[in-house]
Every structure is written in C-alpha cells, then in structure tokens.
Amino acid sequence: MNLIILGAPGAGKGTLSDLLIKELKIPKISTGDMLRKEVKENSPLGIRAKEIMATGALVSDEIINELLKNKIKQSECKNGFILDGFPRTINQAEELEKIMKELSFKLDLVINLVVSEELIIKRLTNRRVCRKCGANFNLFSAPSKEKDTCDLCAGVLYQRADDNETTIRNRLQVYMKDTQPLINYYGKKGLLRDLAAEKGISDMAEKFNKIMIENKNM
Ligand code: ADP
Ligand code: ZN
C-alpha cells in the first residue's frame, strides 16, 4: 500500500500517518521530520534548511526530491509507505511519479485532510513536540499527562520554531499557492479521497478505514 497524506499544515497529516504505521505496518516518510533531523544534527543541509523553515517557506524542490529519492529506495519501503508532507508542489509530484515508475511502485490513494483555517491556527499554536521521540501533543486537544513531558518517553516537550502565528500564516499562504494545486492534480487521476479531519483521532481513524473499505478493489 502506497499512500500520500495531503493537507494544510496542522490538518493532522503526522497524526494520521503515525496511526497508520501501526495499522498498516508500513513506514512513513515525513520530509518535515527528515529536515528537522538534519537541522538538529547541524548538517550542511540542516544549516541551509533551518532559516527557510523558520520563515514558513518551502525548501527547494531540488533538495527535497533528492532526500525523498534516497529514502524511498531503501529496503524498508519495499512493502509500501505513507508519504507525509511530500509532495508539496506540482514539481515534487511529477518527480515522485518518475521515481515510483522507475521502482515499479504504484500510488494507491491520496488522502486529503480537510480542516478550517481557524482550527488550523488553534491547533498549531497549541502544538507541542517531544524533543526526544518526536511525538506530538496539543495543549488544548491532546495534552500530555504531565506538563512539558512526553507521555511515551518522558522527553521534554518544546514548541516548533515555525509554530508561531506569523510563520503559521505564511505557511498557510504557501500551502494555498504551491500545495493546493495538488488536490486537482490527484483528483484528475482519480486517486483523491477527502477526509473531514476536524474531530478527534478516533474519528479520523474511523473515516480512514471507511475509505479503505470503499476502495479495497483499487
Ligand atoms: P507542516 O505540514 O505542519 O507545515 P512539516 O513538518 O511537514 O509541517 O514541514 C515543516 C517545514 O519543512 C515546511 O514549512 C517546509 O519549510 C519544510 N518542508 C517539509 N516538507 C517539505 C517539502 N516536501 N517541500 C519543501 N519543503 C518542505
Ligand atoms: Zn517522547
């Protein structure tokens, strides 16, 4: 099963894909997580990406396509994968198609998470992330049991540098300009399925399973 999870920042791409890792037993490829790892390690790529990410702009297609290509070729992806945060531009989608063709992979479905802008801002400004394991929490919808501490690994929770209101508004603009055209792109291919993602995690999981059942012959 090869899936793309599409949606604005804060729509729940990371949350849904973390759920699906367990359910479908395939890995997720999150370009955002990969970039944050490079930033943390202060690699040459991380140093370049850090400032771009802090403004809410996109890292260049050239860099991202290369990252994706290396990852997708690894053996852990041979039985399928969940793409979270990639593709984000038409150019990336075209590159993905090329790579998947080369590897004889088929794209099964594109799940489009639909959430209002108001809720997105509320979610992102309240998001907290574990420094150690990357787990996501939310001060208003999914708080950790102990303040600033990860429920899973007891790591310290922090606020992502790009989760401030100015950067969030910029990320939303970038999303509308560069990423939203993908909805039409995959719609035309007959691969797009909308999922209303305003409620909780279990509601999202339920809706996802329904989509799977409806498309089991694809
Ligand atoms: P979100 O979806 O909440 O904005 P991500 O973790 O997916 O968060 O991405 C964070 C930042 O990393 C983006 O704002 C962008 O700067 C960079 N990034 C992640 N994925 C891509 C991509 N596919 N293309 C370009 N930039 C990306
Ligand atoms: Zn943790």
Coordinates of C-alpha atoms and ligand atoms in Angstrom, one line a residue:
M1 CA 0.0 0.0 0.0
N2 CA 1.5 3.4 -1.1
L3 CA -0.3 6.4 0.3
I4 CA 0.0 10.2 0.2
I5 CA -1.4 12.2 3.1
L6 CA -2.2 15.6 1.8
G7 CA -3.5 18.6 3.8
A8 CA -2.6 22.1 5.1
P9 CA -0.1 22.4 8.0
G10 CA -1.9 21.3 11.1
A11 CA -4.5 19.3 9.3
G12 CA -3.3 16.1 11.0
K13 CA -1.0 14.5 8.5
G14 CA 1.5 13.5 11.1
T15 CA -1.1 12.2 13.5
L16 CA -2.9 10.1 10.8
S17 CA 0.4 8.7 9.4
D18 CA 1.6 7.8 12.9
L19 CA -1.6 5.8 13.4
L20 CA -1.3 4.1 10.0
I21 CA 2.3 3.0 10.7
K22 CA 0.9 0.7 13.3
E23 CA -2.3 -0.3 11.5
L24 CA -0.8 -1.0 8.1
K25 CA 2.7 -1.9 9.3
I26 CA 4.5 0.2 6.7
P27 CA 6.8 3.2 7.4
K28 CA 6.1 6.8 7.0
I29 CA 8.2 9.2 5.0
S30 CA 7.9 12.6 6.6
T31 CA 10.1 15.2 4.8
G32 CA 9.4 17.6 7.7
D33 CA 10.8 15.1 10.2
M34 CA 13.7 14.4 7.9
L35 CA 14.5 18.1 7.7
R36 CA 14.2 18.7 11.4
K37 CA 16.6 15.8 12.0
E38 CA 19.1 17.5 9.6
V39 CA 18.7 20.8 11.5
K40 CA 19.2 19.1 14.9
E41 CA 22.4 17.4 13.6
N42 CA 23.6 20.7 12.2
S43 CA 24.4 19.0 8.9
P44 CA 25.2 21.3 5.9
L45 CA 21.7 20.6 4.6
G46 CA 20.2 21.3 8.0
I47 CA 22.0 24.6 8.3
R48 CA 20.6 25.7 5.0
A49 CA 17.1 24.4 5.7
K50 CA 16.8 25.9 9.2
E51 CA 16.3 29.5 8.1
I52 CA 13.9 28.6 5.3
M53 CA 11.8 26.6 7.6
A54 CA 11.7 29.3 10.3
T55 CA 10.1 31.7 7.8
G56 CA 7.5 29.1 6.7
A57 CA 8.8 29.0 3.1
L58 CA 9.4 25.7 1.3
V59 CA 12.8 24.1 1.0
S60 CA 13.8 23.8 -2.7
D61 CA 12.4 21.0 -4.8
E62 CA 15.9 20.0 -5.7
I63 CA 16.9 19.3 -2.1
I64 CA 13.6 17.7 -1.2
N65 CA 13.4 15.5 -4.2
E66 CA 16.9 14.2 -3.5
L67 CA 16.0 13.4 0.1
L68 CA 12.9 11.6 -1.0
K69 CA 14.6 9.6 -3.6
N70 CA 17.2 8.3 -1.2
K71 CA 14.6 7.3 1.3
I72 CA 12.2 5.6 -1.0
K73 CA 14.9 3.4 -2.4
Q74 CA 15.7 1.9 1.0
S75 CA 14.5 -1.7 1.6
E76 CA 12.2 -0.6 4.5
C77 CA 10.0 1.0 1.9
K78 CA 9.7 -2.0 -0.4
N79 CA 6.3 -3.2 1.0
G80 CA 4.8 0.2 0.9
F81 CA 5.0 3.6 2.6
I82 CA 3.0 6.6 3.8
L83 CA 4.1 10.0 2.5
D84 CA 3.5 12.8 5.0
G85 CA 4.4 16.3 3.8
F86 CA 5.5 15.2 0.4
P87 CA 4.7 16.1 -2.4
R88 CA 4.1 19.8 -1.7
T89 CA 4.5 21.2 -5.2
I90 CA 3.5 20.0 -8.7
N91 CA 7.2 19.6 -9.4
Q92 CA 7.6 17.2 -6.5
A93 CA 4.5 15.3 -7.6
E94 CA 6.0 14.8 -11.0
E95 CA 9.3 13.8 -9.6
L96 CA 7.6 11.3 -7.3
E97 CA 5.8 9.8 -10.3
K98 CA 9.1 9.4 -12.1
I99 CA 10.8 7.7 -9.2
M100 CA 7.9 5.4 -8.5
K101 CA 7.8 4.4 -12.1
E102 CA 11.5 3.6 -12.0
L103 CA 10.9 1.4 -9.0
S104 CA 7.7 -0.2 -10.4
F105 CA 5.7 1.2 -7.4
K106 CA 2.1 2.1 -7.8
L107 CA 0.4 5.0 -6.0
D108 CA -2.8 3.7 -4.4
L109 CA -4.5 6.6 -2.8
V110 CA -4.2 10.3 -1.8
I111 CA -6.0 11.1 1.4
N112 CA -6.8 14.9 1.6
L113 CA -7.4 16.0 5.2
V114 CA -9.9 18.9 5.2
V115 CA -9.8 21.4 8.2
S116 CA -10.9 25.0 8.5
E117 CA -8.2 27.7 8.8
E118 CA -9.4 28.8 12.2
L119 CA -8.9 25.3 13.6
I120 CA -5.5 25.0 11.9
I121 CA -4.2 28.1 13.7
K122 CA -5.6 26.9 17.0
R123 CA -4.0 23.5 16.6
L124 CA -0.6 24.8 15.5
T125 CA -0.2 27.5 18.2
N126 CA -1.0 24.8 20.8
R127 CA 1.1 22.0 19.4
R128 CA 4.0 20.7 21.5
V129 CA 6.5 18.1 20.2
C130 CA 8.8 15.7 22.1
R131 CA 12.5 16.6 21.6
K132 CA 13.5 13.0 22.0
C133 CA 11.0 10.9 20.1
G134 CA 9.1 13.5 18.0
A135 CA 5.6 12.6 19.4
N136 CA 3.0 15.4 19.1
F137 CA 0.8 16.7 21.8
N138 CA -1.6 19.6 21.9
L139 CA -2.3 21.9 24.9
F140 CA -6.0 22.1 24.1
S141 CA -6.9 18.9 22.3
A142 CA -4.4 16.3 23.4
P143 CA -2.3 17.5 26.4
S144 CA 0.4 15.4 27.9
K145 CA -0.3 13.9 31.3
E146 CA 2.5 15.8 32.9
K147 CA 3.2 19.4 31.8
D148 CA 6.0 19.7 29.2
T149 CA 6.8 16.0 29.5
C150 CA 6.3 13.3 26.8
D151 CA 3.9 10.5 27.8
L152 CA 5.8 8.0 25.7
C153 CA 9.4 8.5 26.6
A154 CA 9.5 11.3 29.3
G155 CA 11.4 13.6 26.9
V156 CA 11.0 17.3 27.2
L157 CA 8.2 18.9 25.0
Y158 CA 9.0 22.0 23.0
Q159 CA 7.2 24.3 20.6
R160 CA 8.4 24.1 17.0
A161 CA 10.2 27.2 15.7
D162 CA 7.7 27.5 12.9
D163 CA 4.6 27.2 15.1
N164 CA 4.3 30.9 15.9
E165 CA 1.4 33.0 14.4
T166 CA 3.4 34.9 11.8
T167 CA 5.1 31.8 10.4
I168 CA 1.8 29.9 10.5
R169 CA 0.1 32.5 8.4
N170 CA 3.0 32.3 5.9
R171 CA 2.8 28.5 5.8
L172 CA -0.9 28.7 5.1
Q173 CA -0.2 31.1 2.2
V174 CA 2.5 28.8 0.8
Y175 CA 0.1 25.9 1.1
M176 CA -2.6 27.7 -0.8
K177 CA -0.3 28.8 -3.6
D178 CA 2.0 25.8 -4.0
T179 CA 0.3 22.7 -2.5
Q180 CA -3.4 23.2 -3.1
P181 CA -3.0 22.6 -6.8
L182 CA -2.1 19.0 -6.0
I183 CA -5.8 18.4 -5.0
N184 CA -6.8 19.0 -8.6
Y185 CA -3.7 17.1 -9.9
Y186 CA -4.6 13.9 -8.0
G187 CA -8.3 14.5 -8.4
K188 CA -7.9 14.2 -12.1
K189 CA -6.1 11.0 -11.7
G190 CA -9.0 9.6 -9.7
L191 CA -6.8 9.0 -6.6
L192 CA -8.0 11.7 -4.3
R193 CA -10.3 11.0 -1.3
D194 CA -11.3 13.8 1.1
L195 CA -11.4 13.1 4.8
A196 CA -13.0 15.7 7.1
A197 CA -10.5 15.9 9.9
E198 CA -12.0 18.4 12.4
K199 CA -12.8 15.9 15.1
G200 CA -10.6 13.7 17.1
I201 CA -8.1 11.0 16.3
S202 CA -10.5 8.1 16.6
D203 CA -13.0 9.8 14.2
M204 CA -10.1 10.3 11.7
A205 CA -9.2 6.6 12.0
E206 CA -12.8 5.5 11.5
K207 CA -13.1 7.7 8.4
F208 CA -9.9 6.4 7.1
N209 CA -11.0 2.8 7.5
K210 CA -14.2 3.5 5.7
I211 CA -12.2 5.0 2.7
M212 CA -10.1 1.8 2.7
I213 CA -13.1 -0.4 2.6
E214 CA -14.7 1.6 -0.2
N215 CA -11.5 1.4 -2.3
K216 CA -10.4 -2.1 -1.5
N217 CA -10.5 -3.1 -5.1
M218 CA -8.2 -0.4 -6.3
Ligands
ADP1 P1 3.6 21.2 8.4 O1 2.9 20.3 7.4 O2 2.9 21.3 9.7 O3 3.8 22.6 7.8 P2 6.1 19.8 8.1 O4 6.8 19.2 9.2 O5 5.6 18.9 7.1 O6 5.0 20.7 8.8 O7 7.1 20.8 7.4 C1 7.8 21.8 8.1 C2 8.6 22.7 7.1 O8 9.6 21.9 6.4 C3 7.8 23.3 5.9 O9 7.2 24.5 6.3 C4 8.9 23.5 4.9 O10 9.8 24.6 5.1 C5 9.8 22.2 5.1 N1 9.3 21.1 4.2 C6 8.8 19.9 4.7 N2 8.4 19.1 3.6 C7 8.7 19.8 2.5 C8 8.6 19.6 1.1 N3 8.0 18.4 0.6 N4 9.0 20.5 0.2 C9 9.5 21.7 0.7 N5 9.7 22.0 2.0 C10 9.3 21.1 2.9
ZN2 ZN 8.9 11.3 23.5

